[in-house]
JSON list of C-alpha atoms in Angstrom, two decimals:
[
{"chain": "A", "resi": 31, "resn": "GLY", "atom": "CA", "xyz": [-226.92, -15.85, 39.99]},
{"chain": "A", "resi": 32, "resn": "LEU", "atom": "CA", "xyz": [-229.31, -19.02, 40.55]},
{"chain": "A", "resi": 33, "resn": "LEU", "atom": "CA", "xyz": [-228.71, -22.31, 41.96]},
{"chain": "A", "resi": 34, "resn": "TYR", "atom": "CA", "xyz": [-230.83, -25.25, 41.39]},
{"chain": "A", "resi": 35, "resn": "ARG", "atom": "CA", "xyz": [-230.17, -28.17, 43.46]},
{"chain": "A", "resi": 36, "resn": "PRO", "atom": "CA", "xyz": [-231.00, -31.82, 42.75]},
{"chain": "A", "resi": 37, "resn": "PRO", "atom": "CA", "xyz": [-233.17, -34.26, 44.59]},
{"chain": "A", "resi": 38, "resn": "ALA", "atom": "CA", "xyz": [-231.85, -35.51, 48.16]},
{"chain": "A", "resi": 39, "resn": "ARG", "atom": "CA", "xyz": [-231.51, -38.85, 47.21]},
{"chain": "A", "resi": 40, "resn": "PHE", "atom": "CA", "xyz": [-228.49, -37.80, 45.56]},
{"chain": "A", "resi": 41, "resn": "SER", "atom": "CA", "xyz": [-225.89, -37.84, 48.34]},
{"chain": "A", "resi": 42, "resn": "GLY", "atom": "CA", "xyz": [-222.87, -36.39, 48.50]},
{"chain": "A", "resi": 43, "resn": "ARG", "atom": "CA", "xyz": [-220.66, -33.71, 46.77]},
{"chain": "A", "resi": 44, "resn": "ARG", "atom": "CA", "xyz": [-222.62, -33.04, 43.28]},
{"chain": "A", "resi": 45, "resn": "PRO", "atom": "CA", "xyz": [-220.91, -32.85, 39.90]},
{"chain": "A", "resi": 46, "resn": "VAL", "atom": "CA", "xyz": [-221.65, -29.12, 38.94]},
{"chain": "A", "resi": 47, "resn": "MET", "atom": "CA", "xyz": [-223.12, -27.65, 35.05]},
{"chain": "A", "resi": 48, "resn": "ILE", "atom": "CA", "xyz": [-222.20, -23.60, 35.52]},
{"chain": "A", "resi": 49, "resn": "ASN", "atom": "CA", "xyz": [-224.74, -22.86, 32.67]},
{"chain": "A", "resi": 50, "resn": "ILE", "atom": "CA", "xyz": [-223.75, -19.05, 31.26]},
{"chain": "A", "resi": 51, "resn": "HIS", "atom": "CA", "xyz": [-226.76, -16.94, 29.45]},
{"chain": "A", "resi": 52, "resn": "GLY", "atom": "CA", "xyz": [-226.03, -15.57, 26.15]},
{"chain": "A", "resi": 53, "resn": "GLY", "atom": "CA", "xyz": [-226.17, -11.57, 25.30]},
{"chain": "A", "resi": 54, "resn": "PRO", "atom": "CA", "xyz": [-224.68, -10.30, 26.92]},
{"chain": "A", "resi": 55, "resn": "GLU", "atom": "CA", "xyz": [-226.97, -7.32, 27.53]},
{"chain": "A", "resi": 56, "resn": "ARG", "atom": "CA", "xyz": [-230.44, -7.88, 27.48]},
{"chain": "A", "resi": 57, "resn": "GLY", "atom": "CA", "xyz": [-229.49, -11.03, 28.44]},
{"chain": "A", "resi": 58, "resn": "GLN", "atom": "CA", "xyz": [-229.91, -12.56, 32.36]},
{"chain": "A", "resi": 59, "resn": "ALA", "atom": "CA", "xyz": [-230.31, -15.64, 34.39]},
{"chain": "A", "resi": 60, "resn": "ARG", "atom": "CA", "xyz": [-234.08, -15.47, 36.19]},
{"chain": "A", "resi": 61, "resn": "PRO", "atom": "CA", "xyz": [-235.70, -18.46, 37.70]},
{"chain": "A", "resi": 62, "resn": "THR", "atom": "CA", "xyz": [-237.92, -20.22, 35.01]},
{"chain": "A", "resi": 63, "resn": "TRP", "atom": "CA", "xyz": [-238.55, -23.36, 33.35]},
{"chain": "A", "resi": 64, "resn": "ILE", "atom": "CA", "xyz": [-235.26, -25.10, 32.40]},
{"chain": "A", "resi": 65, "resn": "GLY", "atom": "CA", "xyz": [-236.30, -27.39, 29.84]},
{"chain": "A", "resi": 66, "resn": "ARG", "atom": "CA", "xyz": [-233.73, -30.21, 29.17]},
{"chain": "A", "resi": 67, "resn": "SER", "atom": "CA", "xyz": [-231.82, -29.60, 31.70]},
{"chain": "A", "resi": 68, "resn": "ASN", "atom": "CA", "xyz": [-234.22, -30.57, 34.39]},
{"chain": "A", "resi": 69, "resn": "TYR", "atom": "CA", "xyz": [-232.86, -34.57, 32.99]},
{"chain": "A", "resi": 70, "resn": "PHE", "atom": "CA", "xyz": [-229.47, -33.42, 34.42]},
{"chain": "A", "resi": 71, "resn": "LEU", "atom": "CA", "xyz": [-230.85, -32.17, 37.35]},
{"chain": "A", "resi": 72, "resn": "ASN", "atom": "CA", "xyz": [-233.26, -34.60, 38.16]},
{"chain": "A", "resi": 73, "resn": "ASP", "atom": "CA", "xyz": [-231.70, -37.74, 35.99]},
{"chain": "A", "resi": 74, "resn": "THR", "atom": "CA", "xyz": [-227.89, -37.65, 36.52]},
{"chain": "A", "resi": 75, "resn": "GLY", "atom": "CA", "xyz": [-228.01, -35.30, 40.26]},
{"chain": "A", "resi": 76, "resn": "ILE", "atom": "CA", "xyz": [-225.88, -32.54, 38.90]},
{"chain": "A", "resi": 77, "resn": "ALA", "atom": "CA", "xyz": [-226.38, -29.27, 40.11]},
{"chain": "A", "resi": 78, "resn": "ILE", "atom": "CA", "xyz": [-226.86, -25.96, 38.18]},
{"chain": "A", "resi": 79, "resn": "ILE", "atom": "CA", "xyz": [-225.96, -22.66, 38.42]},
{"chain": "A", "resi": 80, "resn": "TYR", "atom": "CA", "xyz": [-226.99, -19.94, 36.08]},
{"chain": "A", "resi": 81, "resn": "PRO", "atom": "CA", "xyz": [-224.83, -16.64, 37.26]},
{"chain": "A", "resi": 82, "resn": "ASN", "atom": "CA", "xyz": [-225.42, -13.35, 36.20]},
{"chain": "A", "resi": 83, "resn": "VAL", "atom": "CA", "xyz": [-221.42, -12.08, 35.58]},
{"chain": "A", "resi": 84, "resn": "ARG", "atom": "CA", "xyz": [-221.05, -8.46, 34.75]},
{"chain": "A", "resi": 85, "resn": "GLY", "atom": "CA", "xyz": [-222.57, -7.06, 31.68]},
{"chain": "A", "resi": 86, "resn": "SER", "atom": "CA", "xyz": [-225.70, -9.10, 32.43]},
{"chain": "A", "resi": 87, "resn": "SER", "atom": "CA", "xyz": [-228.92, -7.03, 32.34]},
{"chain": "A", "resi": 88, "resn": "GLY", "atom": "CA", "xyz": [-231.55, -6.45, 34.81]},
{"chain": "A", "resi": 89, "resn": "LEU", "atom": "CA", "xyz": [-228.94, -5.42, 37.89]},
{"chain": "A", "resi": 90, "resn": "GLY", "atom": "CA", "xyz": [-228.95, -1.57, 36.66]},
{"chain": "A", "resi": 91, "resn": "LYS", "atom": "CA", "xyz": [-227.06, 0.13, 33.72]},
{"chain": "A", "resi": 92, "resn": "ALA", "atom": "CA", "xyz": [-223.74, 0.52, 35.52]},
{"chain": "A", "resi": 93, "resn": "PHE", "atom": "CA", "xyz": [-223.49, -3.34, 35.70]},
{"chain": "A", "resi": 94, "resn": "ARG", "atom": "CA", "xyz": [-224.23, -3.82, 32.46]},
{"chain": "A", "resi": 95, "resn": "GLU", "atom": "CA", "xyz": [-221.63, -1.75, 30.82]},
{"chain": "A", "resi": 96, "resn": "LEU", "atom": "CA", "xyz": [-218.84, -3.44, 33.36]},
{"chain": "A", "resi": 97, "resn": "ASP", "atom": "CA", "xyz": [-217.81, -5.64, 30.47]},
{"chain": "A", "resi": 98, "resn": "ASN", "atom": "CA", "xyz": [-217.97, -3.85, 27.19]},
{"chain": "A", "resi": 99, "resn": "GLY", "atom": "CA", "xyz": [-215.04, -3.60, 25.41]},
{"chain": "A", "resi": 100, "resn": "VAL", "atom": "CA", "xyz": [-211.20, -3.49, 26.30]},
{"chain": "A", "resi": 101, "resn": "LEU", "atom": "CA", "xyz": [-213.19, -4.85, 30.23]},
{"chain": "A", "resi": 102, "resn": "ARG", "atom": "CA", "xyz": [-214.22, -7.91, 28.73]},
{"chain": "A", "resi": 103, "resn": "GLU", "atom": "CA", "xyz": [-211.84, -9.59, 30.92]},
{"chain": "A", "resi": 104, "resn": "ASN", "atom": "CA", "xyz": [-214.11, -9.03, 33.77]},
{"chain": "A", "resi": 105, "resn": "ALA", "atom": "CA", "xyz": [-217.14, -11.52, 32.80]},
{"chain": "A", "resi": 106, "resn": "THR", "atom": "CA", "xyz": [-214.63, -14.22, 32.60]},
{"chain": "A", "resi": 107, "resn": "LYS", "atom": "CA", "xyz": [-212.82, -13.31, 36.35]},
{"chain": "A", "resi": 108, "resn": "ASP", "atom": "CA", "xyz": [-216.82, -13.63, 37.80]},
{"chain": "A", "resi": 109, "resn": "ILE", "atom": "CA", "xyz": [-216.68, -17.32, 36.89]},
{"chain": "A", "resi": 110, "resn": "GLY", "atom": "CA", "xyz": [-213.30, -17.48, 38.49]},
{"chain": "A", "resi": 111, "resn": "ALA", "atom": "CA", "xyz": [-215.12, -16.52, 41.76]},
{"chain": "A", "resi": 112, "resn": "LEU", "atom": "CA", "xyz": [-217.54, -18.27, 41.02]},
{"chain": "A", "resi": 113, "resn": "LEU", "atom": "CA", "xyz": [-215.20, -21.47, 41.12]},
{"chain": "A", "resi": 114, "resn": "ASP", "atom": "CA", "xyz": [-213.60, -19.97, 44.37]},
{"chain": "A", "resi": 115, "resn": "TRP", "atom": "CA", "xyz": [-217.36, -20.32, 45.77]},
{"chain": "A", "resi": 116, "resn": "ILE", "atom": "CA", "xyz": [-218.24, -23.40, 44.60]},
{"chain": "A", "resi": 117, "resn": "ALA", "atom": "CA", "xyz": [-215.06, -24.67, 46.50]},
{"chain": "A", "resi": 118, "resn": "THR", "atom": "CA", "xyz": [-216.61, -23.29, 49.60]},
{"chain": "A", "resi": 119, "resn": "ARG", "atom": "CA", "xyz": [-220.06, -25.70, 49.43]},
{"chain": "A", "resi": 120, "resn": "SER", "atom": "CA", "xyz": [-220.15, -28.72, 51.57]},
{"chain": "A", "resi": 121, "resn": "ASP", "atom": "CA", "xyz": [-222.56, -30.38, 48.83]},
{"chain": "A", "resi": 122, "resn": "LEU", "atom": "CA", "xyz": [-220.66, -29.04, 45.55]},
{"chain": "A", "resi": 123, "resn": "ASP", "atom": "CA", "xyz": [-218.05, -31.23, 43.70]},
{"chain": "A", "resi": 124, "resn": "GLN", "atom": "CA", "xyz": [-215.24, -28.77, 42.73]},
{"chain": "A", "resi": 125, "resn": "ASP", "atom": "CA", "xyz": [-213.32, -30.93, 41.30]},
{"chain": "A", "resi": 126, "resn": "ARG", "atom": "CA", "xyz": [-216.40, -32.12, 38.48]},
{"chain": "A", "resi": 127, "resn": "VAL", "atom": "CA", "xyz": [-216.84, -28.66, 37.02]},
{"chain": "A", "resi": 128, "resn": "LEU", "atom": "CA", "xyz": [-218.54, -28.17, 33.78]},
{"chain": "A", "resi": 129, "resn": "VAL", "atom": "CA", "xyz": [-218.75, -24.69, 32.12]},
{"chain": "A", "resi": 130, "resn": "THR", "atom": "CA", "xyz": [-221.73, -24.24, 29.20]},
{"chain": "A", "resi": 131, "resn": "GLY", "atom": "CA", "xyz": [-223.30, -21.71, 27.14]},
{"chain": "A", "resi": 132, "resn": "ALA", "atom": "CA", "xyz": [-224.10, -20.51, 23.91]},
{"chain": "A", "resi": 133, "resn": "SER", "atom": "CA", "xyz": [-223.62, -17.51, 21.50]},
{"chain": "A", "resi": 134, "resn": "TYR", "atom": "CA", "xyz": [-222.12, -15.08, 23.61]},
{"chain": "A", "resi": 135, "resn": "GLY", "atom": "CA", "xyz": [-222.41, -17.49, 26.54]},
{"chain": "A", "resi": 136, "resn": "GLY", "atom": "CA", "xyz": [-220.33, -19.88, 24.80]},
{"chain": "A", "resi": 137, "resn": "TYR", "atom": "CA", "xyz": [-217.48, -17.29, 24.16]},
{"chain": "A", "resi": 138, "resn": "LEU", "atom": "CA", "xyz": [-217.51, -16.86, 28.17]},
{"chain": "A", "resi": 139, "resn": "THR", "atom": "CA", "xyz": [-216.99, -20.85, 28.30]},
{"chain": "A", "resi": 140, "resn": "LEU", "atom": "CA", "xyz": [-214.43, -20.59, 25.94]},
{"chain": "A", "resi": 141, "resn": "ALA", "atom": "CA", "xyz": [-212.53, -18.00, 27.82]},
{"chain": "A", "resi": 142, "resn": "ALA", "atom": "CA", "xyz": [-213.37, -19.37, 31.21]},
{"chain": "A", "resi": 143, "resn": "PHE", "atom": "CA", "xyz": [-211.98, -22.66, 29.99]},
{"chain": "A", "resi": 144, "resn": "THR", "atom": "CA", "xyz": [-208.90, -21.28, 28.61]},
{"chain": "A", "resi": 145, "resn": "THR", "atom": "CA", "xyz": [-208.49, -19.17, 31.92]},
{"chain": "A", "resi": 146, "resn": "TYR", "atom": "CA", "xyz": [-209.17, -21.58, 34.40]},
{"chain": "A", "resi": 147, "resn": "ASN", "atom": "CA", "xyz": [-208.51, -25.03, 32.55]},
{"chain": "A", "resi": 148, "resn": "ASP", "atom": "CA", "xyz": [-206.50, -26.61, 35.67]},
{"chain": "A", "resi": 149, "resn": "ARG", "atom": "CA", "xyz": [-210.20, -25.98, 37.33]},
{"chain": "A", "resi": 150, "resn": "ILE", "atom": "CA", "xyz": [-212.75, -26.79, 35.03]},
{"chain": "A", "resi": 151, "resn": "ARG", "atom": "CA", "xyz": [-213.36, -30.57, 34.26]},
{"chain": "A", "resi": 152, "resn": "CYS", "atom": "CA", "xyz": [-214.66, -30.38, 30.76]},
{"chain": "A", "resi": 153, "resn": "ALA", "atom": "CA", "xyz": [-216.76, -27.32, 28.79]},
{"chain": "A", "resi": 154, "resn": "PHE", "atom": "CA", "xyz": [-219.69, -27.37, 26.27]},
{"chain": "A", "resi": 155, "resn": "ALA", "atom": "CA", "xyz": [-219.81, -24.66, 24.08]},
{"chain": "A", "resi": 156, "resn": "GLY", "atom": "CA", "xyz": [-222.90, -24.04, 21.04]},
{"chain": "A", "resi": 157, "resn": "PHE", "atom": "CA", "xyz": [-222.31, -21.65, 18.61]},
{"chain": "A", "resi": 158, "resn": "PRO", "atom": "CA", "xyz": [-219.81, -19.64, 20.43]},
{"chain": "A", "resi": 159, "resn": "ILE", "atom": "CA", "xyz": [-217.15, -16.26, 19.48]},
{"chain": "A", "resi": 160, "resn": "SER", "atom": "CA", "xyz": [-214.02, -17.77, 19.76]},
{"chain": "A", "resi": 161, "resn": "ASN", "atom": "CA", "xyz": [-212.27, -14.38, 18.91]},
{"chain": "A", "resi": 162, "resn": "MET", "atom": "CA", "xyz": [-214.23, -11.05, 18.90]},
{"chain": "A", "resi": 163, "resn": "VAL", "atom": "CA", "xyz": [-212.21, -9.58, 16.15]},
{"chain": "A", "resi": 164, "resn": "THR", "atom": "CA", "xyz": [-212.55, -12.03, 14.10]},
{"chain": "A", "resi": 165, "resn": "GLU", "atom": "CA", "xyz": [-216.70, -12.48, 14.68]},
{"chain": "A", "resi": 166, "resn": "LEU", "atom": "CA", "xyz": [-216.52, -8.51, 13.58]},
{"chain": "A", "resi": 167, "resn": "GLU", "atom": "CA", "xyz": [-214.83, -8.84, 10.73]},
{"chain": "A", "resi": 168, "resn": "ARG", "atom": "CA", "xyz": [-217.27, -12.01, 9.68]},
{"chain": "A", "resi": 169, "resn": "ILE", "atom": "CA", "xyz": [-220.56, -11.16, 10.04]},
{"chain": "A", "resi": 170, "resn": "GLU", "atom": "CA", "xyz": [-223.00, -8.52, 8.17]},
{"chain": "A", "resi": 171, "resn": "PRO", "atom": "CA", "xyz": [-222.14, -4.99, 8.10]},
{"chain": "A", "resi": 172, "resn": "SER", "atom": "CA", "xyz": [-225.70, -4.23, 9.28]},
{"chain": "A", "resi": 173, "resn": "ARG", "atom": "CA", "xyz": [-224.29, -5.95, 12.79]},
{"chain": "A", "resi": 174, "resn": "ARG", "atom": "CA", "xyz": [-221.27, -4.16, 13.43]},
{"chain": "A", "resi": 175, "resn": "ASP", "atom": "CA", "xyz": [-222.10, -1.17, 14.54]},
{"chain": "A", "resi": 176, "resn": "THR", "atom": "CA", "xyz": [-224.83, -2.55, 17.16]},
{"chain": "A", "resi": 177, "resn": "ARG", "atom": "CA", "xyz": [-222.26, -4.79, 18.39]},
{"chain": "A", "resi": 178, "resn": "ARG", "atom": "CA", "xyz": [-219.30, -2.82, 18.88]},
{"chain": "A", "resi": 179, "resn": "PRO", "atom": "CA", "xyz": [-220.27, -0.78, 21.75]},
{"chain": "A", "resi": 180, "resn": "GLU", "atom": "CA", "xyz": [-220.33, -3.86, 23.77]},
{"chain": "A", "resi": 181, "resn": "TYR", "atom": "CA", "xyz": [-217.96, -6.04, 22.36]},
{"chain": "A", "resi": 182, "resn": "GLY", "atom": "CA", "xyz": [-215.64, -2.57, 21.61]},
{"chain": "A", "resi": 183, "resn": "ASP", "atom": "CA", "xyz": [-214.20, -1.44, 18.36]},
{"chain": "A", "resi": 184, "resn": "GLU", "atom": "CA", "xyz": [-211.88, -3.76, 16.36]},
{"chain": "A", "resi": 185, "resn": "ARG", "atom": "CA", "xyz": [-210.66, -0.86, 14.66]},
{"chain": "A", "resi": 186, "resn": "ASP", "atom": "CA", "xyz": [-209.44, 0.59, 17.38]},
{"chain": "A", "resi": 187, "resn": "PRO", "atom": "CA", "xyz": [-205.81, -0.17, 17.82]},
{"chain": "A", "resi": 188, "resn": "GLN", "atom": "CA", "xyz": [-205.61, -0.56, 22.01]},
{"chain": "A", "resi": 189, "resn": "VAL", "atom": "CA", "xyz": [-209.30, -1.98, 21.74]},
{"chain": "A", "resi": 190, "resn": "ARG", "atom": "CA", "xyz": [-208.07, -5.14, 18.99]},
{"chain": "A", "resi": 191, "resn": "ALA", "atom": "CA", "xyz": [-205.32, -5.80, 21.13]},
{"chain": "A", "resi": 192, "resn": "THR", "atom": "CA", "xyz": [-206.77, -6.45, 23.97]},
{"chain": "A", "resi": 193, "resn": "LEU", "atom": "CA", "xyz": [-209.91, -8.33, 21.93]},
{"chain": "A", "resi": 194, "resn": "GLU", "atom": "CA", "xyz": [-206.96, -10.97, 19.98]},
{"chain": "A", "resi": 195, "resn": "ARG", "atom": "CA", "xyz": [-205.12, -11.18, 23.34]},
{"chain": "A", "resi": 196, "resn": "ILE", "atom": "CA", "xyz": [-207.89, -12.75, 25.42]},
{"chain": "A", "resi": 197, "resn": "ALA", "atom": "CA", "xyz": [-209.59, -14.29, 22.46]},
{"chain": "A", "resi": 198, "resn": "PRO", "atom": "CA", "xyz": [-210.05, -18.31, 23.33]},
{"chain": "A", "resi": 199, "resn": "VAL", "atom": "CA", "xyz": [-208.84, -19.17, 19.91]},
{"chain": "A", "resi": 200, "resn": "ASN", "atom": "CA", "xyz": [-205.48, -17.49, 20.64]},
{"chain": "A", "resi": 201, "resn": "ASN", "atom": "CA", "xyz": [-205.13, -19.07, 24.13]},
{"chain": "A", "resi": 202, "resn": "ALA", "atom": "CA", "xyz": [-206.41, -22.65, 23.21]},
{"chain": "A", "resi": 203, "resn": "ASP", "atom": "CA", "xyz": [-203.12, -24.07, 23.69]},
{"chain": "A", "resi": 204, "resn": "LYS", "atom": "CA", "xyz": [-203.99, -23.80, 27.49]},
{"chain": "A", "resi": 205, "resn": "ILE", "atom": "CA", "xyz": [-206.86, -26.29, 26.94]},
{"chain": "A", "resi": 206, "resn": "ARG", "atom": "CA", "xyz": [-205.93, -29.83, 28.17]},
{"chain": "A", "resi": 207, "resn": "ARG", "atom": "CA", "xyz": [-209.19, -31.19, 28.67]},
{"chain": "A", "resi": 208, "resn": "PRO", "atom": "CA", "xyz": [-212.31, -32.63, 26.95]},
{"chain": "A", "resi": 209, "resn": "LEU", "atom": "CA", "xyz": [-214.30, -29.46, 24.66]},
{"chain": "A", "resi": 210, "resn": "PHE", "atom": "CA", "xyz": [-217.84, -29.99, 23.29]},
{"chain": "A", "resi": 211, "resn": "LEU", "atom": "CA", "xyz": [-217.83, -27.62, 20.30]},
{"chain": "A", "resi": 212, "resn": "ALA", "atom": "CA", "xyz": [-221.58, -27.29, 18.40]},
{"chain": "A", "resi": 213, "resn": "HIS", "atom": "CA", "xyz": [-222.97, -24.95, 15.86]},
{"chain": "A", "resi": 214, "resn": "GLY", "atom": "CA", "xyz": [-225.15, -24.67, 12.98]},
{"chain": "A", "resi": 215, "resn": "GLN", "atom": "CA", "xyz": [-223.81, -23.93, 9.21]},
{"chain": "A", "resi": 216, "resn": "ASN", "atom": "CA", "xyz": [-225.83, -21.24, 8.24]},
{"chain": "A", "resi": 217, "resn": "ASP", "atom": "CA", "xyz": [-225.79, -19.09, 11.42]},
{"chain": "A", "resi": 218, "resn": "PRO", "atom": "CA", "xyz": [-225.87, -15.28, 10.49]},
{"chain": "A", "resi": 219, "resn": "ARG", "atom": "CA", "xyz": [-224.84, -14.31, 13.48]},
{"chain": "A", "resi": 220, "resn": "VAL", "atom": "CA", "xyz": [-221.80, -16.07, 15.18]},
{"chain": "A", "resi": 221, "resn": "PRO", "atom": "CA", "xyz": [-220.69, -17.46, 11.95]},
{"chain": "A", "resi": 222, "resn": "VAL", "atom": "CA", "xyz": [-220.05, -20.84, 11.82]},
{"chain": "A", "resi": 223, "resn": "ALA", "atom": "CA", "xyz": [-215.93, -20.00, 11.20]},
{"chain": "A", "resi": 224, "resn": "GLU", "atom": "CA", "xyz": [-215.65, -19.29, 14.80]},
{"chain": "A", "resi": 225, "resn": "SER", "atom": "CA", "xyz": [-216.12, -23.11, 15.81]},
{"chain": "A", "resi": 226, "resn": "GLN", "atom": "CA", "xyz": [-214.02, -23.88, 12.85]},
{"chain": "A", "resi": 227, "resn": "GLN", "atom": "CA", "xyz": [-211.13, -22.08, 14.36]},
{"chain": "A", "resi": 228, "resn": "MET", "atom": "CA", "xyz": [-211.39, -23.14, 17.39]},
{"chain": "A", "resi": 229, "resn": "ALA", "atom": "CA", "xyz": [-211.77, -26.67, 16.69]},
{"chain": "A", "resi": 230, "resn": "ALA", "atom": "CA", "xyz": [-208.56, -26.91, 14.52]},
{"chain": "A", "resi": 231, "resn": "ALA", "atom": "CA", "xyz": [-206.83, -24.99, 17.62]},
{"chain": "A", "resi": 232, "resn": "VAL", "atom": "CA", "xyz": [-207.76, -27.59, 19.99]},
{"chain": "A", "resi": 233, "resn": "LYS", "atom": "CA", "xyz": [-207.22, -30.69, 18.11]},
{"chain": "A", "resi": 234, "resn": "LYS", "atom": "CA", "xyz": [-203.63, -29.74, 18.07]},
{"chain": "A", "resi": 235, "resn": "ASN", "atom": "CA", "xyz": [-203.35, -30.47, 21.94]},
{"chain": "A", "resi": 236, "resn": "GLY", "atom": "CA", "xyz": [-204.45, -33.67, 21.54]},
{"chain": "A", "resi": 237, "resn": "THR", "atom": "CA", "xyz": [-207.19, -33.40, 24.32]},
{"chain": "A", "resi": 238, "resn": "PRO", "atom": "CA", "xyz": [-210.80, -35.13, 23.30]},
{"chain": "A", "resi": 239, "resn": "LEU", "atom": "CA", "xyz": [-212.84, -32.85, 21.17]},
{"chain": "A", "resi": 240, "resn": "TRP", "atom": "CA", "xyz": [-216.50, -33.48, 19.83]},
{"chain": "A", "resi": 241, "resn": "TYR", "atom": "CA", "xyz": [-217.69, -31.24, 17.37]},
{"chain": "A", "resi": 242, "resn": "ILE", "atom": "CA", "xyz": [-221.38, -31.10, 15.36]},
{"chain": "A", "resi": 243, "resn": "ILE", "atom": "CA", "xyz": [-221.97, -28.97, 12.55]},
{"chain": "A", "resi": 244, "resn": "ALA", "atom": "CA", "xyz": [-225.34, -28.89, 11.67]},
{"chain": "A", "resi": 245, "resn": "LYS", "atom": "CA", "xyz": [-225.90, -27.94, 7.91]},
{"chain": "A", "resi": 246, "resn": "ASP", "atom": "CA", "xyz": [-229.53, -27.17, 7.99]},
{"chain": "A", "resi": 247, "resn": "GLU", "atom": "CA", "xyz": [-229.22, -25.17, 11.27]},
{"chain": "A", "resi": 248, "resn": "GLY", "atom": "CA", "xyz": [-228.77, -21.04, 11.98]},
{"chain": "A", "resi": 249, "resn": "HIS", "atom": "CA", "xyz": [-228.02, -19.67, 15.14]},
{"chain": "A", "resi": 250, "resn": "GLY", "atom": "CA", "xyz": [-228.99, -22.94, 17.62]},
{"chain": "A", "resi": 251, "resn": "PHE", "atom": "CA", "xyz": [-230.70, -25.85, 16.89]},
{"chain": "A", "resi": 252, "resn": "ALA", "atom": "CA", "xyz": [-233.93, -25.04, 15.91]},
{"chain": "A", "resi": 253, "resn": "ARG", "atom": "CA", "xyz": [-235.29, -28.79, 14.10]},
{"chain": "A", "resi": 254, "resn": "ARG", "atom": "CA", "xyz": [-236.08, -31.38, 16.49]},
{"chain": "A", "resi": 255, "resn": "PRO", "atom": "CA", "xyz": [-234.03, -33.74, 15.08]},
{"chain": "A", "resi": 256, "resn": "ASN", "atom": "CA", "xyz": [-230.88, -31.92, 15.01]},
{"chain": "A", "resi": 257, "resn": "GLY", "atom": "CA", "xyz": [-232.16, -30.62, 19.12]},
{"chain": "A", "resi": 258, "resn": "ASP", "atom": "CA", "xyz": [-232.71, -34.16, 20.11]},
{"chain": "A", "resi": 259, "resn": "PHE", "atom": "CA", "xyz": [-229.31, -35.65, 18.29]},
{"chain": "A", "resi": 260, "resn": "LEU", "atom": "CA", "xyz": [-227.90, -32.69, 20.17]},
{"chain": "A", "resi": 261, "resn": "MET", "atom": "CA", "xyz": [-229.22, -33.50, 23.34]},
{"chain": "A", "resi": 262, "resn": "HIS", "atom": "CA", "xyz": [-228.73, -37.02, 23.62]},
{"chain": "A", "resi": 263, "resn": "ALA", "atom": "CA", "xyz": [-224.87, -36.37, 22.66]},
{"chain": "A", "resi": 264, "resn": "TRP", "atom": "CA", "xyz": [-224.55, -33.73, 25.34]},
{"chain": "A", "resi": 265, "resn": "ALA", "atom": "CA", "xyz": [-225.50, -36.49, 27.77]},
{"chain": "A", "resi": 266, "resn": "PHE", "atom": "CA", "xyz": [-222.83, -39.03, 26.80]},
{"chain": "A", "resi": 267, "resn": "PHE", "atom": "CA", "xyz": [-220.63, -36.14, 26.99]},
{"chain": "A", "resi": 268, "resn": "MET", "atom": "CA", "xyz": [-221.38, -35.55, 30.46]},
{"chain": "A", "resi": 269, "resn": "GLU", "atom": "CA", "xyz": [-221.58, -39.24, 31.77]},
{"chain": "A", "resi": 270, "resn": "GLU", "atom": "CA", "xyz": [-217.98, -39.61, 29.83]},
{"chain": "A", "resi": 271, "resn": "TYR", "atom": "CA", "xyz": [-216.01, -37.05, 31.41]},
{"chain": "A", "resi": 272, "resn": "LEU", "atom": "CA", "xyz": [-218.67, -35.26, 34.38]},
{"chain": "A", "resi": 273, "resn": "VAL", "atom": "CA", "xyz": [-220.47, -37.54, 36.14]},
{"chain": "A", "resi": 274, "resn": "LYS", "atom": "CA", "xyz": [-217.95, -40.04, 36.36]}
]
């Protein structure tokens, strides 16, 4: 993975953002321009880590397949190992960690948040998968066959049982810390119902929930006004629950 350190003027242990890429196949964190995330790095002093968990591309076929189907939890465990590593660092604050990601990265955000909720301060998931079974059942039939080799074939009873057991929406009762969800109403790749069912489940916990549905967006926030609004909302969320 990649660690981006904030400027030296920010002293002491820094809050951390773990930003998980989508994909997972054909997805890889590499050194690049990080766009609006520079605001969090340079203006709020948040350190940013972009991990390459099992299933990421660019590290060989064997590594890429280590999270397929019933092995899905391997990628979540990698976030747990990253939390362990953060705890060893004198420059990072293990008590102020946010996990974020979009699409499949949103799935891993929710999976890590339900698994390690006592170690993660807050989370922001963009157009996330909250249950791979319901996601496969809801998407267009033409997309299912391309996703089943990666996500697992939900028609197989053993695979289905595993995916249901680890689905974030089925473990939402473990979430006791602030969560932010954002989704496009017209998303063809991850149906908006994935966020809707997660929001409904988390509301039962009485924990802070920030929730945005953009009625004129698809898979992502492509329109400038929507992107600006989401960025400001995200900044307020970080200020309220992570930086303080």
